[in-house]
Short mmCIF file of C-alpha atoms in Angstrom, two decimals:
data_model
loop_
_atom_site.label_atom_id
_atom_site.label_comp_id
_atom_site.label_asym_id
_atom_site.label_seq_id
_atom_site.Cartn_x
_atom_site.Cartn_y
_atom_site.Cartn_z
CA UNK A 1 9.07 -5.34 -18.20
CA UNK A 2 10.07 -2.13 -16.46
CA UNK A 3 9.67 1.43 -17.70
CA UNK A 4 8.95 4.98 -16.54
CA UNK A 5 5.85 7.13 -16.84
CA UNK A 6 5.79 10.90 -16.40
CA UNK A 7 3.17 11.82 -13.80
CA UNK A 8 4.05 15.45 -13.06
CA UNK A 9 6.44 18.14 -14.25
CA UNK A 10 9.91 16.57 -14.17
CA UNK A 11 8.61 13.58 -12.15
CA UNK A 12 8.63 10.03 -13.48
CA UNK A 13 7.52 6.91 -11.63
CA UNK A 14 8.77 3.39 -12.22
CA UNK A 15 6.37 0.71 -13.45
CA UNK A 16 6.88 -3.04 -13.52
CA UNK A 17 4.43 -4.69 -15.93
CA UNK A 18 4.46 -8.46 -15.52
CA UNK A 19 2.68 -10.63 -18.10
CA UNK A 20 1.40 -7.68 -20.20
CA UNK A 21 -0.79 -9.99 -22.28
CA UNK A 22 -2.75 -11.19 -19.24
CA UNK A 23 -6.46 -10.52 -19.51
CA UNK A 24 -7.16 -9.71 -15.86
CA UNK A 25 -5.20 -6.78 -14.40
CA UNK A 26 -4.15 -6.21 -10.81
CA UNK A 27 -2.52 -2.84 -10.04
CA UNK A 28 -0.39 -3.02 -6.86
CA UNK A 29 0.38 0.01 -4.67
CA UNK A 30 3.01 -0.65 -2.00
CA UNK A 31 3.26 0.59 1.56
CA UNK A 32 5.89 2.55 3.48
CA UNK A 33 8.88 2.52 3.19
CA UNK A 34 9.31 0.05 0.33
CA UNK A 35 8.42 -0.34 -3.32
CA UNK A 36 6.71 -2.70 -5.75
CA UNK A 37 9.10 -5.53 -4.83
CA UNK A 38 7.15 -6.03 -1.61
CA UNK A 39 4.74 -8.05 -3.76
CA UNK A 40 7.36 -10.41 -5.22
CA UNK A 41 5.53 -13.46 -3.90
CA UNK A 42 2.34 -12.41 -5.64
CA UNK A 43 4.18 -11.49 -8.86
CA UNK A 44 5.72 -14.98 -8.87
CA UNK A 45 2.33 -16.65 -8.72
CA UNK A 46 -0.52 -14.61 -10.21
CA UNK A 47 0.92 -14.38 -13.75
CA UNK A 48 1.04 -18.19 -13.83
CA UNK A 49 -2.75 -18.02 -13.58
CA UNK A 50 -3.02 -15.58 -16.45
CA UNK A 51 -3.07 -12.34 -14.48
CA UNK A 52 -1.31 -9.19 -15.55
CA UNK A 53 0.39 -7.61 -12.53
CA UNK A 54 1.34 -3.94 -12.54
CA UNK A 55 3.52 -2.64 -9.73
CA UNK A 56 4.22 1.06 -9.27
CA UNK A 57 6.91 2.67 -7.14
CA UNK A 58 5.26 5.88 -6.06
CA UNK A 59 7.31 9.05 -6.12
CA UNK A 60 10.24 9.15 -3.74
CA UNK A 61 10.44 5.35 -3.41
CA UNK A 62 12.09 2.48 -5.22
CA UNK A 63 13.27 3.41 -8.71
CA UNK A 64 10.97 6.42 -9.09
CA UNK A 65 12.09 10.05 -9.11
CA UNK A 66 12.52 11.73 -5.73
CA UNK A 67 11.05 15.24 -5.85
CA UNK A 68 11.06 17.38 -2.73
CA UNK A 69 7.26 17.79 -2.76
CA UNK A 70 4.12 15.92 -3.73
CA UNK A 71 3.69 13.40 -0.92
CA UNK A 72 0.12 14.17 0.07
CA UNK A 73 -2.55 11.63 -0.81
CA UNK A 74 -4.19 13.90 -3.38
CA UNK A 75 -1.00 14.18 -5.42
CA UNK A 76 -0.14 10.50 -4.99
CA UNK A 77 -3.60 9.46 -6.16
CA UNK A 78 -3.21 11.83 -9.12
CA UNK A 79 0.01 9.99 -9.97
CA UNK A 80 -1.95 6.74 -10.11
CA UNK A 81 -4.47 8.39 -12.43
CA UNK A 82 -1.64 9.49 -14.72
CA UNK A 83 -0.38 5.91 -14.90
CA UNK A 84 -3.89 4.59 -15.56
CA UNK A 85 -4.37 7.13 -18.36
CA UNK A 86 -1.00 6.51 -19.96
CA UNK A 87 -1.36 2.73 -19.87
CA UNK A 88 -5.05 2.97 -20.85
CA UNK A 89 -6.09 0.64 -18.06
CA UNK A 90 -9.72 -0.36 -17.67
CA UNK A 91 -11.63 -2.88 -15.59
CA UNK A 92 -8.70 -3.55 -13.25
CA UNK A 93 -8.38 -4.50 -9.60
CA UNK A 94 -6.63 -1.88 -7.48
CA UNK A 95 -4.70 -3.30 -4.53
CA UNK A 96 -3.05 -1.22 -1.82
CA UNK A 97 -1.05 -2.20 1.24
CA UNK A 98 -0.75 -0.01 4.37
CA UNK A 99 -0.18 3.60 3.24
CA UNK A 100 -0.68 2.32 -0.30
CA UNK A 101 -4.16 1.28 0.80
CA UNK A 102 -4.85 4.81 2.01
CA UNK A 103 -3.66 6.21 -1.32
CA UNK A 104 -5.97 3.79 -3.15
CA UNK A 105 -8.89 4.93 -1.01
CA UNK A 106 -8.15 8.53 -1.97
CA UNK A 107 -7.98 7.48 -5.62
CA UNK A 108 -11.41 5.89 -5.37
CA UNK A 109 -12.83 9.10 -3.91
CA UNK A 110 -10.91 11.78 -5.80
CA UNK A 111 -11.06 10.05 -9.19
CA UNK A 112 -14.38 8.28 -8.70
CA UNK A 113 -12.63 4.92 -8.97
CA UNK A 114 -11.74 5.56 -12.61
CA UNK A 115 -11.11 2.24 -14.36
CA UNK A 116 -11.39 0.20 -11.16
CA UNK A 117 -13.74 -2.78 -11.08
CA UNK A 118 -12.59 -4.18 -7.71
CA UNK A 119 -10.61 -2.90 -4.73
CA UNK A 120 -8.38 -4.83 -2.32
CA UNK A 121 -7.22 -3.20 0.92
CA UNK A 122 -4.40 -5.02 2.73
CA UNK A 123 -3.57 -3.80 6.23
CA UNK A 124 -4.64 -0.38 4.99
CA UNK A 125 -3.68 2.73 6.99
CA UNK A 126 -7.22 4.07 7.05
CA UNK A 127 -9.35 5.75 8.17
CA UNK A 128 -6.65 6.89 10.62
CA UNK A 129 -3.34 5.35 11.57
CA UNK A 130 -3.26 7.33 14.81
CA UNK A 131 -5.74 7.72 17.64
CA UNK A 132 -8.04 10.70 17.51
CA UNK A 133 -10.69 11.94 19.96
CA UNK A 134 -13.40 10.41 17.77
CA UNK A 135 -11.35 7.34 16.72
CA UNK A 136 -9.46 5.77 19.64
CA UNK A 137 -8.17 2.72 17.76
CA UNK A 138 -4.85 3.65 16.16
CA UNK A 139 -1.29 4.20 17.30
CA UNK A 140 -0.35 6.96 19.72
CA UNK A 141 0.60 10.12 17.86
CA UNK A 142 3.88 10.22 19.77
CA UNK A 143 4.81 6.85 18.26
CA UNK A 144 4.56 8.40 14.80
CA UNK A 145 6.48 11.49 15.93
CA UNK A 146 9.24 9.15 17.07
CA UNK A 147 9.32 7.46 13.68
CA UNK A 148 9.61 10.81 11.91
CA UNK A 149 12.40 11.98 14.20
CA UNK A 150 14.11 8.63 13.79
CA UNK A 151 14.08 9.02 10.01
CA UNK A 152 15.85 12.37 10.36
CA UNK A 153 18.36 11.17 12.98
CA UNK A 154 19.06 7.53 12.08
CA UNK A 155 16.98 6.26 9.18
CA UNK A 156 18.63 2.81 8.96
CA UNK A 157 17.94 2.05 12.63
CA UNK A 158 14.39 3.36 12.35
CA UNK A 159 13.76 1.04 9.41
CA UNK A 160 15.31 -1.84 11.33
CA UNK A 161 13.00 -1.17 14.26
CA UNK A 162 10.03 -1.03 11.90
CA UNK A 163 11.10 -4.32 10.36
CA UNK A 164 11.06 -5.94 13.79
CA UNK A 165 7.36 -5.21 14.29
CA UNK A 166 5.81 -6.07 10.93
CA UNK A 167 5.71 -9.89 11.20
CA UNK A 168 3.91 -12.18 13.60
CA UNK A 169 5.76 -15.28 12.41
CA UNK A 170 9.56 -15.53 12.26
CA UNK A 171 11.33 -14.74 8.99
CA UNK A 172 14.89 -15.52 7.99
CA UNK A 173 17.62 -12.92 8.62
CA UNK A 174 18.20 -12.84 4.86
CA UNK A 175 14.56 -11.98 4.18
CA UNK A 176 14.60 -9.29 6.85
CA UNK A 177 17.75 -7.80 5.30
CA UNK A 178 16.13 -7.83 1.86
CA UNK A 179 13.14 -5.84 3.11
CA UNK A 180 15.49 -3.46 4.90
CA UNK A 181 17.39 -2.75 1.69
CA UNK A 182 14.14 -2.07 -0.17
CA UNK A 183 13.31 0.59 2.41
CA UNK A 184 16.72 2.22 2.05
CA UNK A 185 16.12 2.71 -1.69
CA UNK A 186 13.74 5.57 -0.85
CA UNK A 187 14.98 9.07 -0.16
CA UNK A 188 15.09 10.25 3.43
CA UNK A 189 12.84 13.22 2.76
CA UNK A 190 10.13 11.15 1.06
CA UNK A 191 10.29 8.57 3.85
CA UNK A 192 9.68 11.31 6.43
CA UNK A 193 7.05 13.08 4.30
CA UNK A 194 4.90 9.97 4.00
CA UNK A 195 5.14 9.37 7.75
CA UNK A 196 3.91 12.92 8.32
CA UNK A 197 0.74 12.19 6.34
CA UNK A 198 -0.28 9.73 9.04
CA UNK A 199 -0.67 12.63 11.48
CA UNK A 200 -2.61 15.10 9.37
CA UNK A 201 -4.75 13.07 7.01
CA UNK A 202 -8.37 12.89 8.17
CA UNK A 203 -10.31 13.04 4.90
CA UNK A 204 -10.09 9.27 4.56
CA UNK A 205 -13.13 9.00 6.84
CA UNK A 206 -15.17 10.70 4.12
CA UNK A 207 -13.42 8.86 1.30
CA UNK A 208 -14.47 5.42 2.52
CA UNK A 209 -18.14 6.17 2.01
CA UNK A 210 -17.52 7.03 -1.64
CA UNK A 211 -16.30 3.56 -2.59
CA UNK A 212 -18.91 1.63 -4.57
CA UNK A 213 -17.03 -1.30 -6.11
CA UNK A 214 -16.70 -4.76 -4.55
CA UNK A 215 -13.98 -4.47 -1.92
CA UNK A 216 -11.94 -7.15 -0.18
CA UNK A 217 -10.36 -6.17 3.15
CA UNK A 218 -7.52 -8.43 4.27
CA UNK A 219 -6.01 -7.66 7.66
CA UNK A 220 -3.80 -9.49 10.11
CA UNK A 221 -5.38 -9.89 13.53
CA UNK A 222 -1.94 -9.35 15.13
CA UNK A 223 -0.99 -6.27 13.10
CA UNK A 224 1.03 -3.90 15.33
CA UNK A 225 1.24 -1.08 12.77
CA UNK A 226 -2.28 -0.74 11.39
CA UNK A 227 -4.29 -2.21 14.23
CA UNK A 228 -7.14 -4.57 13.40
CA UNK A 229 -9.94 -2.15 14.45
CA UNK A 230 -8.96 -0.07 11.40
CA UNK A 231 -10.13 -2.94 9.19
CA UNK A 232 -13.42 -3.12 11.09
CA UNK A 233 -13.95 0.59 10.49
CA UNK A 234 -13.20 0.18 6.79
CA UNK A 235 -15.71 -2.65 6.54
CA UNK A 236 -18.40 -0.62 8.31
CA UNK A 237 -17.90 2.36 5.99
CA UNK A 238 -17.59 0.57 2.64
CA UNK A 239 -20.98 -0.79 1.67
CA UNK A 240 -19.99 -3.60 -0.70
CA UNK A 241 -17.05 -4.93 1.30
CA UNK A 242 -15.91 -8.24 2.73
CA UNK A 243 -13.54 -8.40 5.70
CA UNK A 244 -11.22 -11.40 6.08
CA UNK A 245 -9.39 -11.45 9.43
CA UNK A 246 -6.17 -13.43 9.08
CA UNK A 247 -5.13 -15.17 12.27
CA UNK A 248 -1.51 -15.40 13.46
CA UNK A 249 -0.60 -12.61 11.09
CA UNK A 250 1.07 -9.21 11.33
CA UNK A 251 1.35 -6.17 9.10
CA UNK A 252 3.11 -7.76 6.11
CA UNK A 253 0.31 -10.23 5.60
CA UNK A 254 1.18 -10.99 1.97
CA UNK A 255 4.23 -12.87 3.26
CA UNK A 256 3.41 -13.52 6.93
CA UNK A 257 0.52 -15.74 5.80
CA UNK A 258 1.46 -16.05 2.14
CA UNK A 259 -0.68 -19.05 1.20
CA UNK A 260 -3.81 -17.73 2.92
CA UNK A 261 -3.30 -14.27 1.45
CA UNK A 262 -2.89 -15.56 -2.11
CA UNK A 263 -5.83 -17.93 -1.76
CA UNK A 264 -8.19 -15.20 -0.54
CA UNK A 265 -6.94 -12.73 -3.14
CA UNK A 266 -7.35 -15.13 -6.03
CA UNK A 267 -10.77 -16.21 -4.82
CA UNK A 268 -11.87 -12.58 -4.89
CA UNK A 269 -10.31 -11.92 -8.28
CA UNK A 270 -12.06 -14.93 -9.80
CA UNK A 271 -15.52 -13.72 -8.81
CA UNK A 272 -17.29 -12.44 -11.90
#
């Protein structure tokens, strides 16, 4: 069931609510540059086990409105809070992939984890996607600059190049094309704006220490976007966390190692 929720003045985000009568809720927040459909192979499976799956396209992406502003993590986490309030969600698991993971971390800090009983971080872009003098584990800043410039000059080719680095295992050309089309559904300006957050956002270092719910960290050992040391840093900063390294796995771990990902996720969800 799909519908829209107003999260800001003249801004509505798209929500997909699958199995609304399910007793256990998982709220999915996608990564760049896609939308909630990234999690199709979780949405196919989890509701069969009685879970209610909620996918949100954050502003500028998928079917959501595309305002010119509002792409910082504070505003994006506020959008999640608006959805939580409107849908009256409580005792749910919040799951974020890549930049979506960073947004979820900000939500946990800025909104004190309102309504969240568990957190799942999947290849999360935190505490820093790029290398910094005090954190030498991320991408080179010039790599991100190149992505931003590529979005402005040739967004389709930039997304194609990104698609070529997100898997460790081969995928079919049809699947690759499907992911590519999901990325093109976003606006160019929102695609660039989110990429810019990777350069300037440093508060995530502080945010991690404010997470106090059980947290599962799933991360591909062969991730070329959010390098594996990011997951180690997350685990060290979040007190009640469990890190699962996934071997032979890249950035899109929820498909690259689909069976392992779903097994670990469900095992965590089933813990009382």
